[in-house]
PDB file of C-alpha atoms in Angstrom:
ATOM      1  CA  UNK A   1      -4.477 -19.625 -23.937  1.00 36.00           C
ATOM      2  CA  UNK A   2      -4.368 -18.729 -20.274  1.00 37.00           C
ATOM      3  CA  UNK A   3      -4.540 -15.048 -20.593  1.00 41.00           C
ATOM      4  CA  UNK A   4      -6.897 -14.420 -17.822  1.00 42.00           C
ATOM      5  CA  UNK A   5      -5.195 -16.723 -14.970  1.00 53.00           C
ATOM      6  CA  UNK A   6      -3.318 -13.691 -13.328  1.00 73.00           C
ATOM      7  CA  UNK A   7      -5.322 -10.520 -12.154  1.00 87.00           C
ATOM      8  CA  UNK A   8      -3.684  -7.220 -12.408  1.00 92.00           C
ATOM      9  CA  UNK A   9      -3.314  -5.489  -8.982  1.00 93.00           C
ATOM     10  CA  UNK A  10      -3.023  -2.052  -8.071  1.00 95.00           C
ATOM     11  CA  UNK A  11      -3.361   1.406 -10.124  1.00 97.00           C
ATOM     12  CA  UNK A  12      -3.081   1.795 -13.887  1.00 97.00           C
ATOM     13  CA  UNK A  13      -2.775   5.336 -15.182  1.00 97.00           C
ATOM     14  CA  UNK A  14      -4.454   6.536 -18.515  1.00 97.00           C
ATOM     15  CA  UNK A  15      -2.020   9.075 -19.364  1.00 98.00           C
ATOM     16  CA  UNK A  16      -2.622  12.276 -21.171  1.00 98.00           C
ATOM     17  CA  UNK A  17      -1.182  12.858 -24.968  1.00 98.00           C
ATOM     18  CA  UNK A  18       1.350  15.846 -24.674  1.00 98.00           C
ATOM     19  CA  UNK A  19       0.590  18.326 -27.205  1.00 98.00           C
ATOM     20  CA  UNK A  20       2.402  21.238 -28.728  1.00 97.00           C
ATOM     21  CA  UNK A  21       0.224  24.733 -28.827  1.00 95.00           C
ATOM     22  CA  UNK A  22      -0.740  23.889 -32.313  1.00 94.00           C
ATOM     23  CA  UNK A  23      -2.271  20.591 -31.261  1.00 93.00           C
ATOM     24  CA  UNK A  24       0.423  18.194 -32.767  1.00 97.00           C
ATOM     25  CA  UNK A  25       1.827  15.821 -30.488  1.00 98.00           C
ATOM     26  CA  UNK A  26       4.841  16.685 -28.225  1.00 98.00           C
ATOM     27  CA  UNK A  27       6.717  13.355 -27.993  1.00 98.00           C
ATOM     28  CA  UNK A  28       9.496  14.792 -26.232  1.00 97.00           C
ATOM     29  CA  UNK A  29       7.414  14.923 -23.207  1.00 97.00           C
ATOM     30  CA  UNK A  30       6.183  11.620 -23.041  1.00 97.00           C
ATOM     31  CA  UNK A  31       9.319  10.344 -20.746  1.00 97.00           C
ATOM     32  CA  UNK A  32       8.548  12.858 -18.309  1.00 96.00           C
ATOM     33  CA  UNK A  33       4.997  11.696 -18.002  1.00 96.00           C
ATOM     34  CA  UNK A  34       6.222   7.987 -17.716  1.00 97.00           C
ATOM     35  CA  UNK A  35       8.463   8.819 -15.025  1.00 96.00           C
ATOM     36  CA  UNK A  36       6.209  10.609 -13.008  1.00 96.00           C
ATOM     37  CA  UNK A  37       4.036   7.647 -13.125  1.00 96.00           C
ATOM     38  CA  UNK A  38       6.688   5.354 -11.861  1.00 95.00           C
ATOM     39  CA  UNK A  39       7.629   7.724  -9.134  1.00 93.00           C
ATOM     40  CA  UNK A  40       4.294   7.461  -7.903  1.00 91.00           C
ATOM     41  CA  UNK A  41       4.099   3.888  -7.819  1.00 93.00           C
ATOM     42  CA  UNK A  42       1.556   3.327 -10.948  1.00 96.00           C
ATOM     43  CA  UNK A  43       1.766  -0.079 -12.151  1.00 96.00           C
ATOM     44  CA  UNK A  44       0.981   0.548 -15.592  1.00 97.00           C
ATOM     45  CA  UNK A  45      -0.222   2.625 -18.511  1.00 97.00           C
ATOM     46  CA  UNK A  46      -3.636   2.790 -20.679  1.00 97.00           C
ATOM     47  CA  UNK A  47      -2.719   4.835 -23.719  1.00 98.00           C
ATOM     48  CA  UNK A  48      -4.726   6.166 -26.435  1.00 97.00           C
ATOM     49  CA  UNK A  49      -7.868   5.695 -24.710  1.00 95.00           C
ATOM     50  CA  UNK A  50     -10.393   8.348 -23.935  1.00 94.00           C
ATOM     51  CA  UNK A  51      -7.851  10.373 -21.533  1.00 96.00           C
ATOM     52  CA  UNK A  52      -5.029  10.118 -24.158  1.00 96.00           C
ATOM     53  CA  UNK A  53      -7.685  11.811 -26.443  1.00 97.00           C
ATOM     54  CA  UNK A  54      -7.341   8.573 -28.697  1.00 95.00           C
ATOM     55  CA  UNK A  55     -10.257   9.093 -30.828  1.00 94.00           C
ATOM     56  CA  UNK A  56      -9.243  12.503 -31.929  1.00 96.00           C
ATOM     57  CA  UNK A  57      -6.098  11.252 -33.169  1.00 97.00           C
ATOM     58  CA  UNK A  58      -5.086   9.773 -36.634  1.00 97.00           C
ATOM     59  CA  UNK A  59      -4.398   6.022 -36.926  1.00 97.00           C
ATOM     60  CA  UNK A  60      -0.680   6.828 -37.754  1.00 98.00           C
ATOM     61  CA  UNK A  61      -0.549   9.315 -34.635  1.00 98.00           C
ATOM     62  CA  UNK A  62      -1.896   6.551 -32.295  1.00 98.00           C
ATOM     63  CA  UNK A  63       0.812   4.048 -33.522  1.00 98.00           C
ATOM     64  CA  UNK A  64       3.600   6.626 -33.357  1.00 98.00           C
ATOM     65  CA  UNK A  65       2.107   7.368 -29.582  1.00 98.00           C
ATOM     66  CA  UNK A  66       1.683   3.822 -28.589  1.00 98.00           C
ATOM     67  CA  UNK A  67       5.483   3.396 -29.891  1.00 98.00           C
ATOM     68  CA  UNK A  68       6.852   6.178 -28.084  1.00 98.00           C
ATOM     69  CA  UNK A  69       5.156   5.196 -24.747  1.00 98.00           C
ATOM     70  CA  UNK A  70       6.263   1.678 -24.935  1.00 98.00           C
ATOM     71  CA  UNK A  71       9.872   2.693 -25.617  1.00 98.00           C
ATOM     72  CA  UNK A  72       9.871   5.357 -22.711  1.00 98.00           C
ATOM     73  CA  UNK A  73       8.204   2.626 -20.212  1.00 97.00           C
ATOM     74  CA  UNK A  74      10.996   0.393 -21.179  1.00 96.00           C
ATOM     75  CA  UNK A  75       9.218  -2.540 -19.489  1.00 96.00           C
ATOM     76  CA  UNK A  76       9.391  -0.605 -16.053  1.00 96.00           C
ATOM     77  CA  UNK A  77       5.263  -0.341 -16.573  1.00 97.00           C
ATOM     78  CA  UNK A  78       2.712  -2.460 -18.155  1.00 97.00           C
ATOM     79  CA  UNK A  79       1.393  -1.076 -21.459  1.00 98.00           C
ATOM     80  CA  UNK A  80      -2.303  -1.464 -22.524  1.00 98.00           C
ATOM     81  CA  UNK A  81      -2.681   0.098 -26.040  1.00 98.00           C
ATOM     82  CA  UNK A  82      -6.466   1.085 -26.710  1.00 98.00           C
ATOM     83  CA  UNK A  83      -7.323  -0.085 -30.266  1.00 98.00           C
ATOM     84  CA  UNK A  84     -10.942   0.549 -30.519  1.00 96.00           C
ATOM     85  CA  UNK A  85     -11.919   2.679 -33.744  1.00 96.00           C
ATOM     86  CA  UNK A  86     -15.126   3.147 -35.883  1.00 95.00           C
ATOM     87  CA  UNK A  87     -13.470   1.059 -38.374  1.00 96.00           C
ATOM     88  CA  UNK A  88     -13.019  -2.430 -37.244  1.00 96.00           C
ATOM     89  CA  UNK A  89     -10.077  -2.922 -40.068  1.00 97.00           C
ATOM     90  CA  UNK A  90      -8.339   0.101 -38.609  1.00 97.00           C
ATOM     91  CA  UNK A  91      -8.762  -1.328 -35.301  1.00 97.00           C
ATOM     92  CA  UNK A  92      -7.382  -4.648 -36.138  1.00 98.00           C
ATOM     93  CA  UNK A  93      -4.339  -3.081 -37.609  1.00 98.00           C
ATOM     94  CA  UNK A  94      -3.814  -1.002 -34.580  1.00 98.00           C
ATOM     95  CA  UNK A  95      -4.175  -4.221 -32.727  1.00 98.00           C
ATOM     96  CA  UNK A  96      -1.481  -5.865 -34.797  1.00 98.00           C
ATOM     97  CA  UNK A  97       0.988  -2.719 -34.281  1.00 98.00           C
ATOM     98  CA  UNK A  98       0.317  -2.881 -30.443  1.00 98.00           C
ATOM     99  CA  UNK A  99       1.801  -6.466 -30.699  1.00 98.00           C
ATOM    100  CA  UNK A 100       4.671  -5.713 -32.809  1.00 98.00           C
ATOM    101  CA  UNK A 101       5.928  -2.705 -30.656  1.00 98.00           C
ATOM    102  CA  UNK A 102       5.886  -4.867 -27.791  1.00 98.00           C
ATOM    103  CA  UNK A 103       2.631  -3.760 -25.682  1.00 98.00           C
ATOM    104  CA  UNK A 104       1.443  -5.894 -22.856  1.00 98.00           C
ATOM    105  CA  UNK A 105      -2.316  -5.844 -23.543  1.00 98.00           C
ATOM    106  CA  UNK A 106      -4.895  -4.466 -26.123  1.00 98.00           C
ATOM    107  CA  UNK A 107      -8.254  -2.999 -25.359  1.00 97.00           C
ATOM    108  CA  UNK A 108     -10.991  -2.220 -27.770  1.00 97.00           C
ATOM    109  CA  UNK A 109     -14.611  -0.261 -27.831  1.00 93.00           C
ATOM    110  CA  UNK A 110     -16.249  -1.193 -31.198  1.00 86.00           C
ATOM    111  CA  UNK A 111     -17.769   1.296 -33.522  1.00 89.00           C
ATOM    112  CA  UNK A 112     -19.473   4.021 -31.756  1.00 89.00           C
ATOM    113  CA  UNK A 113     -20.918   5.753 -34.750  1.00 92.00           C
ATOM    114  CA  UNK A 114     -22.950   2.886 -36.150  1.00 95.00           C
ATOM    115  CA  UNK A 115     -23.518   1.171 -32.796  1.00 93.00           C
ATOM    116  CA  UNK A 116     -23.224  -2.378 -31.605  1.00 93.00           C
ATOM    117  CA  UNK A 117     -26.755  -3.615 -30.292  1.00 92.00           C
ATOM    118  CA  UNK A 118     -26.355  -7.076 -29.288  1.00 95.00           C
ATOM    119  CA  UNK A 119     -23.833  -9.027 -27.252  1.00 96.00           C
ATOM    120  CA  UNK A 120     -23.331 -11.563 -30.252  1.00 96.00           C
ATOM    121  CA  UNK A 121     -22.210  -8.737 -32.794  1.00 96.00           C
ATOM    122  CA  UNK A 122     -20.200  -7.107 -29.924  1.00 96.00           C
ATOM    123  CA  UNK A 123     -18.232 -10.554 -29.737  1.00 97.00           C
ATOM    124  CA  UNK A 124     -17.792 -10.831 -33.386  1.00 97.00           C
ATOM    125  CA  UNK A 125     -16.274  -7.325 -33.491  1.00 96.00           C
ATOM    126  CA  UNK A 126     -13.864  -8.019 -30.861  1.00 97.00           C
ATOM    127  CA  UNK A 127     -13.114 -11.277 -32.459  1.00 97.00           C
ATOM    128  CA  UNK A 128     -12.240  -9.539 -35.453  1.00 97.00           C
ATOM    129  CA  UNK A 129      -9.939  -7.054 -33.631  1.00 98.00           C
ATOM    130  CA  UNK A 130      -8.287  -9.835 -31.879  1.00 98.00           C
ATOM    131  CA  UNK A 131      -7.265 -11.359 -35.020  1.00 98.00           C
ATOM    132  CA  UNK A 132      -4.544  -8.411 -35.308  1.00 98.00           C
ATOM    133  CA  UNK A 133      -2.912  -9.527 -32.023  1.00 98.00           C
ATOM    134  CA  UNK A 134      -3.353 -13.232 -30.976  1.00 97.00           C
ATOM    135  CA  UNK A 135      -0.688 -13.224 -28.445  1.00 97.00           C
ATOM    136  CA  UNK A 136      -2.074  -9.964 -26.593  1.00 98.00           C
ATOM    137  CA  UNK A 137      -4.766 -10.370 -23.949  1.00 97.00           C
ATOM    138  CA  UNK A 138      -7.669  -8.212 -24.977  1.00 98.00           C
ATOM    139  CA  UNK A 139      -9.969  -6.259 -22.852  1.00 98.00           C
ATOM    140  CA  UNK A 140     -13.354  -4.714 -23.710  1.00 96.00           C
ATOM    141  CA  UNK A 141     -13.515  -1.365 -22.639  1.00 96.00           C
ATOM    142  CA  UNK A 142     -16.959  -0.689 -21.503  1.00 92.00           C
ATOM    143  CA  UNK A 143     -17.368   3.025 -20.937  1.00 88.00           C
ATOM    144  CA  UNK A 144     -21.350   3.648 -21.741  1.00 87.00           C
ATOM    145  CA  UNK A 145     -21.196   7.368 -21.125  1.00 85.00           C
ATOM    146  CA  UNK A 146     -18.884   8.040 -24.206  1.00 86.00           C
ATOM    147  CA  UNK A 147     -19.922   5.089 -26.431  1.00 89.00           C
ATOM    148  CA  UNK A 148     -23.507   4.961 -25.866  1.00 81.00           C
ATOM    149  CA  UNK A 149     -23.419   1.321 -25.937  1.00 86.00           C
ATOM    150  CA  UNK A 150     -25.146  -0.179 -22.490  1.00 86.00           C
ATOM    151  CA  UNK A 151     -25.006  -3.959 -23.060  1.00 92.00           C
ATOM    152  CA  UNK A 152     -25.066  -6.775 -20.296  1.00 92.00           C
ATOM    153  CA  UNK A 153     -21.410  -7.499 -19.324  1.00 95.00           C
ATOM    154  CA  UNK A 154     -22.051 -10.742 -17.798  1.00 95.00           C
ATOM    155  CA  UNK A 155     -23.407 -12.101 -20.720  1.00 96.00           C
ATOM    156  CA  UNK A 156     -20.429 -10.624 -22.734  1.00 96.00           C
ATOM    157  CA  UNK A 157     -18.086 -12.770 -20.275  1.00 97.00           C
ATOM    158  CA  UNK A 158     -20.296 -15.866 -20.850  1.00 96.00           C
ATOM    159  CA  UNK A 159     -19.826 -15.514 -24.725  1.00 96.00           C
ATOM    160  CA  UNK A 160     -16.434 -13.846 -25.225  1.00 95.00           C
ATOM    161  CA  UNK A 161     -14.328 -16.267 -23.304  1.00 89.00           C
ATOM    162  CA  UNK A 162     -15.528 -19.215 -25.592  1.00 90.00           C
ATOM    163  CA  UNK A 163     -15.157 -17.259 -28.833  1.00 95.00           C
ATOM    164  CA  UNK A 164     -11.892 -15.225 -28.320  1.00 97.00           C
ATOM    165  CA  UNK A 165      -8.927 -17.215 -26.925  1.00 96.00           C
ATOM    166  CA  UNK A 166      -7.167 -13.894 -25.870  1.00 97.00           C
ATOM    167  CA  UNK A 167     -10.229 -12.592 -24.071  1.00 97.00           C
ATOM    168  CA  UNK A 168      -9.019 -11.342 -20.622  1.00 97.00           C
ATOM    169  CA  UNK A 169     -11.394  -9.193 -19.186  1.00 97.00           C
ATOM    170  CA  UNK A 170     -13.075  -5.870 -19.242  1.00 96.00           C
ATOM    171  CA  UNK A 171     -11.961  -2.379 -18.358  1.00 96.00           C
ATOM    172  CA  UNK A 172     -15.265  -1.215 -16.514  1.00 95.00           C
ATOM    173  CA  UNK A 173     -15.852   2.481 -16.569  1.00 93.00           C
ATOM    174  CA  UNK A 174     -19.446   2.830 -15.339  1.00 88.00           C
ATOM    175  CA  UNK A 175     -20.902   3.480 -11.935  1.00 88.00           C
ATOM    176  CA  UNK A 176     -22.817   0.509 -11.650  1.00 91.00           C
ATOM    177  CA  UNK A 177     -21.137  -1.417  -8.633  1.00 93.00           C
ATOM    178  CA  UNK A 178     -23.886  -4.416  -8.553  1.00 93.00           C
ATOM    179  CA  UNK A 179     -23.044  -5.075 -12.092  1.00 95.00           C
ATOM    180  CA  UNK A 180     -19.310  -4.583 -11.650  1.00 95.00           C
ATOM    181  CA  UNK A 181     -19.507  -7.035  -8.572  1.00 96.00           C
ATOM    182  CA  UNK A 182     -21.181  -9.777 -10.737  1.00 96.00           C
ATOM    183  CA  UNK A 183     -18.582  -9.561 -13.568  1.00 96.00           C
ATOM    184  CA  UNK A 184     -15.797  -9.897 -10.870  1.00 95.00           C
ATOM    185  CA  UNK A 185     -17.535 -12.978  -9.518  1.00 94.00           C
ATOM    186  CA  UNK A 186     -18.383 -14.583 -12.722  1.00 93.00           C
ATOM    187  CA  UNK A 187     -17.174 -18.138 -13.205  1.00 90.00           C
ATOM    188  CA  UNK A 188     -15.236 -17.965 -10.019  1.00 89.00           C
ATOM    189  CA  UNK A 189     -13.110 -14.745 -10.796  1.00 87.00           C
ATOM    190  CA  UNK A 190     -12.256 -15.881 -14.044  1.00 92.00           C
ATOM    191  CA  UNK A 191     -11.542 -12.904 -15.703  1.00 94.00           C
ATOM    192  CA  UNK A 192      -9.789  -9.548 -14.912  1.00 95.00           C
ATOM    193  CA  UNK A 193     -12.492  -6.617 -14.281  1.00 96.00           C
ATOM    194  CA  UNK A 194     -10.309  -3.587 -14.036  1.00 96.00           C
ATOM    195  CA  UNK A 195     -12.494  -0.706 -12.418  1.00 96.00           C
ATOM    196  CA  UNK A 196     -12.542   2.644 -14.112  1.00 95.00           C
ATOM    197  CA  UNK A 197     -14.613   5.062 -12.250  1.00 94.00           C
ATOM    198  CA  UNK A 198     -11.955   6.657  -9.925  1.00 95.00           C
ATOM    199  CA  UNK A 199     -14.449   8.392  -7.473  1.00 95.00           C
ATOM    200  CA  UNK A 200     -15.798   5.073  -6.656  1.00 96.00           C
ATOM    201  CA  UNK A 201     -12.786   3.012  -6.168  1.00 96.00           C
ATOM    202  CA  UNK A 202     -13.436   2.213  -2.334  1.00 97.00           C
ATOM    203  CA  UNK A 203     -16.689   0.761  -3.570  1.00 95.00           C
ATOM    204  CA  UNK A 204     -15.294  -1.369  -6.047  1.00 96.00           C
ATOM    205  CA  UNK A 205     -12.519  -2.339  -3.666  1.00 96.00           C
ATOM    206  CA  UNK A 206     -15.528  -3.532  -1.151  1.00 95.00           C
ATOM    207  CA  UNK A 207     -16.897  -5.654  -3.862  1.00 95.00           C
ATOM    208  CA  UNK A 208     -13.347  -7.435  -4.598  1.00 93.00           C
ATOM    209  CA  UNK A 209     -11.639  -4.980  -7.119  1.00 95.00           C
ATOM    210  CA  UNK A 210      -8.117  -5.260  -7.433  1.00 94.00           C
ATOM    211  CA  UNK A 211      -6.988  -3.183 -10.396  1.00 96.00           C
ATOM    212  CA  UNK A 212      -7.782  -0.085 -11.496  1.00 97.00           C
ATOM    213  CA  UNK A 213      -7.383   2.132 -14.717  1.00 96.00           C
ATOM    214  CA  UNK A 214      -8.133   5.934 -14.354  1.00 96.00           C
ATOM    215  CA  UNK A 215      -7.268   9.307 -15.402  1.00 96.00           C
ATOM    216  CA  UNK A 216      -6.617  10.978 -12.029  1.00 97.00           C
ATOM    217  CA  UNK A 217      -3.829   8.576 -11.318  1.00 97.00           C
ATOM    218  CA  UNK A 218      -1.756  10.823 -13.384  1.00 96.00           C
ATOM    219  CA  UNK A 219      -1.812  13.499 -10.841  1.00 94.00           C
ATOM    220  CA  UNK A 220      -2.946  12.160  -7.243  1.00 95.00           C
ATOM    221  CA  UNK A 221      -1.689   8.624  -7.320  1.00 96.00           C
ATOM    222  CA  UNK A 222      -0.383   8.692  -3.822  1.00 96.00           C
ATOM    223  CA  UNK A 223      -3.897   9.342  -2.381  1.00 97.00           C
ATOM    224  CA  UNK A 224      -5.433   5.990  -3.870  1.00 97.00           C
ATOM    225  CA  UNK A 225      -2.477   4.238  -3.096  1.00 96.00           C
ATOM    226  CA  UNK A 226      -2.912   5.260   0.735  1.00 97.00           C
ATOM    227  CA  UNK A 227      -6.633   4.964   0.408  1.00 97.00           C
ATOM    228  CA  UNK A 228      -6.062   0.965  -0.725  1.00 97.00           C
ATOM    229  CA  UNK A 229      -3.570   0.580   2.186  1.00 97.00           C
ATOM    230  CA  UNK A 230      -6.146   2.039   4.723  1.00 97.00           C
ATOM    231  CA  UNK A 231      -8.641  -0.490   3.488  1.00 97.00           C
ATOM    232  CA  UNK A 232      -6.298  -3.411   3.569  1.00 96.00           C
ATOM    233  CA  UNK A 233      -5.608  -2.453   7.266  1.00 97.00           C
ATOM    234  CA  UNK A 234      -9.205  -2.120   8.110  1.00 97.00           C
ATOM    235  CA  UNK A 235      -9.177   1.572   8.467  1.00 97.00           C
ATOM    236  CA  UNK A 236     -12.520   2.124   6.840  1.00 97.00           C
ATOM    237  CA  UNK A 237     -12.899   5.589   8.245  1.00 98.00           C
ATOM    238  CA  UNK A 238      -9.712   6.824   6.928  1.00 97.00           C
ATOM    239  CA  UNK A 239     -10.304   5.240   3.444  1.00 97.00           C
ATOM    240  CA  UNK A 240     -13.492   6.993   3.386  1.00 97.00           C
ATOM    241  CA  UNK A 241     -11.845  10.339   4.096  1.00 97.00           C
ATOM    242  CA  UNK A 242      -9.479   9.890   1.158  1.00 97.00           C
ATOM    243  CA  UNK A 243     -12.122   8.610  -1.143  1.00 97.00           C
ATOM    244  CA  UNK A 244     -14.173  11.768  -0.507  1.00 97.00           C
ATOM    245  CA  UNK A 245     -11.203  13.960  -1.427  1.00 97.00           C
ATOM    246  CA  UNK A 246     -11.205  12.148  -4.534  1.00 97.00           C
ATOM    247  CA  UNK A 247     -14.902  12.642  -4.777  1.00 97.00           C
ATOM    248  CA  UNK A 248     -14.426  16.562  -4.318  1.00 98.00           C
ATOM    249  CA  UNK A 249     -11.763  16.572  -6.933  1.00 97.00           C
ATOM    250  CA  UNK A 250     -13.781  15.042  -9.654  1.00 97.00           C
ATOM    251  CA  UNK A 251     -16.548  17.444  -8.674  1.00 98.00           C
ATOM    252  CA  UNK A 252     -13.993  20.312  -9.564  1.00 98.00           C
ATOM    253  CA  UNK A 253     -12.889  18.689 -12.470  1.00 98.00           C
ATOM    254  CA  UNK A 254     -16.731  18.190 -13.870  1.00 97.00           C
ATOM    255  CA  UNK A 255     -17.218  22.089 -12.956  1.00 98.00           C
ATOM    256  CA  UNK A 256     -14.241  22.983 -15.549  1.00 98.00           C
ATOM    257  CA  UNK A 257     -15.277  20.485 -18.246  1.00 96.00           C
ATOM    258  CA  UNK A 258     -13.711  17.282 -17.589  1.00 95.00           C
ATOM    259  CA  UNK A 259     -10.698  16.100 -19.541  1.00 97.00           C
ATOM    260  CA  UNK A 260      -9.820  19.530 -20.471  1.00 97.00           C
ATOM    261  CA  UNK A 261      -9.426  20.477 -16.750  1.00 98.00           C
ATOM    262  CA  UNK A 262      -7.522  17.389 -16.159  1.00 98.00           C
ATOM    263  CA  UNK A 263      -4.917  18.498 -18.622  1.00 97.00           C
ATOM    264  CA  UNK A 264      -4.913  22.027 -17.098  1.00 97.00           C
ATOM    265  CA  UNK A 265      -4.299  20.096 -13.754  1.00 97.00           C
ATOM    266  CA  UNK A 266      -1.088  18.497 -15.177  1.00 96.00           C
ATOM    267  CA  UNK A 267       0.305  21.812 -15.797  1.00 96.00           C
ATOM    268  CA  UNK A 268      -0.665  23.178 -12.290  1.00 96.00           C
ATOM    269  CA  UNK A 269       1.533  20.145 -10.886  1.00 95.00           C
ATOM    270  CA  UNK A 270       4.721  20.919 -13.279  1.00 94.00           C
ATOM    271  CA  UNK A 271       4.190  18.426 -16.042  1.00 95.00           C
ATOM    272  CA  UNK A 272       2.941  20.461 -18.757  1.00 96.00           C
ATOM    273  CA  UNK A 273       1.079  17.859 -21.456  1.00 97.00           C
ATOM    274  CA  UNK A 274      -0.310  21.188 -23.402  1.00 97.00           C
ATOM    275  CA  UNK A 275      -3.934  21.475 -24.115  1.00 97.00           C
ATOM    276  CA  UNK A 276      -6.501  19.735 -25.475  1.00 97.00           C
ATOM    277  CA  UNK A 277      -7.204  18.825 -29.017  1.00 95.00           C
ATOM    278  CA  UNK A 278     -10.725  19.833 -30.893  1.00 94.00           C
ATOM    279  CA  UNK A 279     -13.320  18.843 -30.623  1.00 95.00           C
ATOM    280  CA  UNK A 280     -12.786  19.434 -27.098  1.00 96.00           C
ATOM    281  CA  UNK A 281     -12.675  22.923 -25.813  1.00 96.00           C
ATOM    282  CA  UNK A 282      -9.263  24.160 -25.060  1.00 96.00           C
ATOM    283  CA  UNK A 283      -8.716  25.580 -21.606  1.00 97.00           C
ATOM    284  CA  UNK A 284      -8.220  29.410 -21.324  1.00 96.00           C
ATOM    285  CA  UNK A 285      -5.569  31.287 -19.732  1.00 94.00           C
ATOM    286  CA  UNK A 286      -7.811  32.870 -17.047  1.00 96.00           C
ATOM    287  CA  UNK A 287      -9.149  29.417 -16.075  1.00 97.00           C
ATOM    288  CA  UNK A 288      -6.147  28.062 -14.401  1.00 97.00           C
ATOM    289  CA  UNK A 289      -6.149  30.494 -11.438  1.00 97.00           C
ATOM    290  CA  UNK A 290      -9.915  29.714 -10.687  1.00 98.00           C
ATOM    291  CA  UNK A 291      -9.219  26.049 -11.287  1.00 98.00           C
ATOM    292  CA  UNK A 292      -5.896  26.158  -8.845  1.00 97.00           C
ATOM    293  CA  UNK A 293      -7.923  28.241  -6.159  1.00 98.00           C
ATOM    294  CA  UNK A 294     -10.815  25.523  -6.209  1.00 98.00           C
ATOM    295  CA  UNK A 295      -8.243  22.606  -6.135  1.00 97.00           C
ATOM    296  CA  UNK A 296      -6.133  24.380  -3.117  1.00 97.00           C
ATOM    297  CA  UNK A 297      -9.526  24.504  -1.300  1.00 97.00           C
ATOM    298  CA  UNK A 298      -9.818  20.678  -1.100  1.00 96.00           C
ATOM    299  CA  UNK A 299      -6.389  19.981  -0.248  1.00 95.00           C
ATOM    300  CA  UNK A 300      -5.370  18.585  -3.707  1.00 96.00           C
ATOM    301  CA  UNK A 301      -1.906  19.649  -3.786  1.00 95.00           C
ATOM    302  CA  UNK A 302      -1.104  17.986  -0.392  1.00 95.00           C
ATOM    303  CA  UNK A 303      -1.440  14.310  -2.423  1.00 94.00           C
ATOM    304  CA  UNK A 304      -0.265  15.482  -5.845  1.00 91.00           C
ATOM    305  CA  UNK A 305       2.246  13.464  -7.853  1.00 76.00           C
ATOM    306  CA  UNK A 306       5.317  15.819  -7.993  1.00 76.00           C
ATOM    307  CA  UNK A 307       7.666  15.762 -10.848  1.00 76.00           C
ATOM    308  CA  UNK A 308      11.274  15.498 -10.082  1.00 67.00           C
ATOM    309  CA  UNK A 309      13.038  18.955 -10.609  1.00 51.00           C
ATOM    310  CA  UNK A 310      15.085  17.734 -13.637  1.00 40.00           C
ATOM    311  CA  UNK A 311      11.859  16.714 -15.093  1.00 39.00           C
ATOM    312  CA  UNK A 312      10.229  19.993 -15.008  1.00 39.00           C
ATOM    313  CA  UNK A 313      13.190  22.015 -16.438  1.00 34.00           C
ATOM    314  CA  UNK A 314      14.254  19.693 -19.349  1.00 32.00           C
TER     315      UNK A 314
END
């Protein structure tokens, strides 16, 4: 199976899961989210991952959400469905469902409660998950900051490719540029290594990155598209300036608590996806004004993805 022959290029956004005030999923908002990404030249979506609060959703909700995103995308965007779960059996079922609904790719983390402690065990777990969707390319989701699993990714590439016919690469969300570069160059660029630390996109570009998966592409994709264009033209100074805006933005996001702040930013740009679900700490009313002022001070609103008027009033 030649799943790893063609590499993905450009931005793949990890969309937020729109929620009602009571924490239930607001499915009616999903077409707005998808249209916003299309308008802002994003190539694909990574649904039910960290940004989509996938681990906080039930298996049934994850299936419904993935189906809703695939339907709204209607082949206009590539769709990754993250199927990682503490239960490998559930993960395999989610993979099967992703294949059934017409997703383009699956991605998985193994159990993060009982942690995988070796490459061989990781490969065995991914092998089991892949059985659910043999026709879909599988990406391992490497995000040590959230999973607590930090293994040698080059060794994973050595072993997974042989053991799993559908293995296509890694969603690499860690700030280790040297390790990332080793993965990109492994076996003559055999695998697709998608970079996931938005505030280091320029560093990854410099090592040969082509595809990127991230959360900040939901609201500021035009900045990153401009950054990639300037890099391509050899205008390094301008690319550095644009990346620094991203760095400052991420500092603001961290100041307000990460994912909860990013969902609040969607509201500020006119595409309200509601609040976060427990165990994350819901954004408070008074914080919106403070967040908006901090974002204005770094020029964030000069670059944001702007929803079309019809999208906001619907």
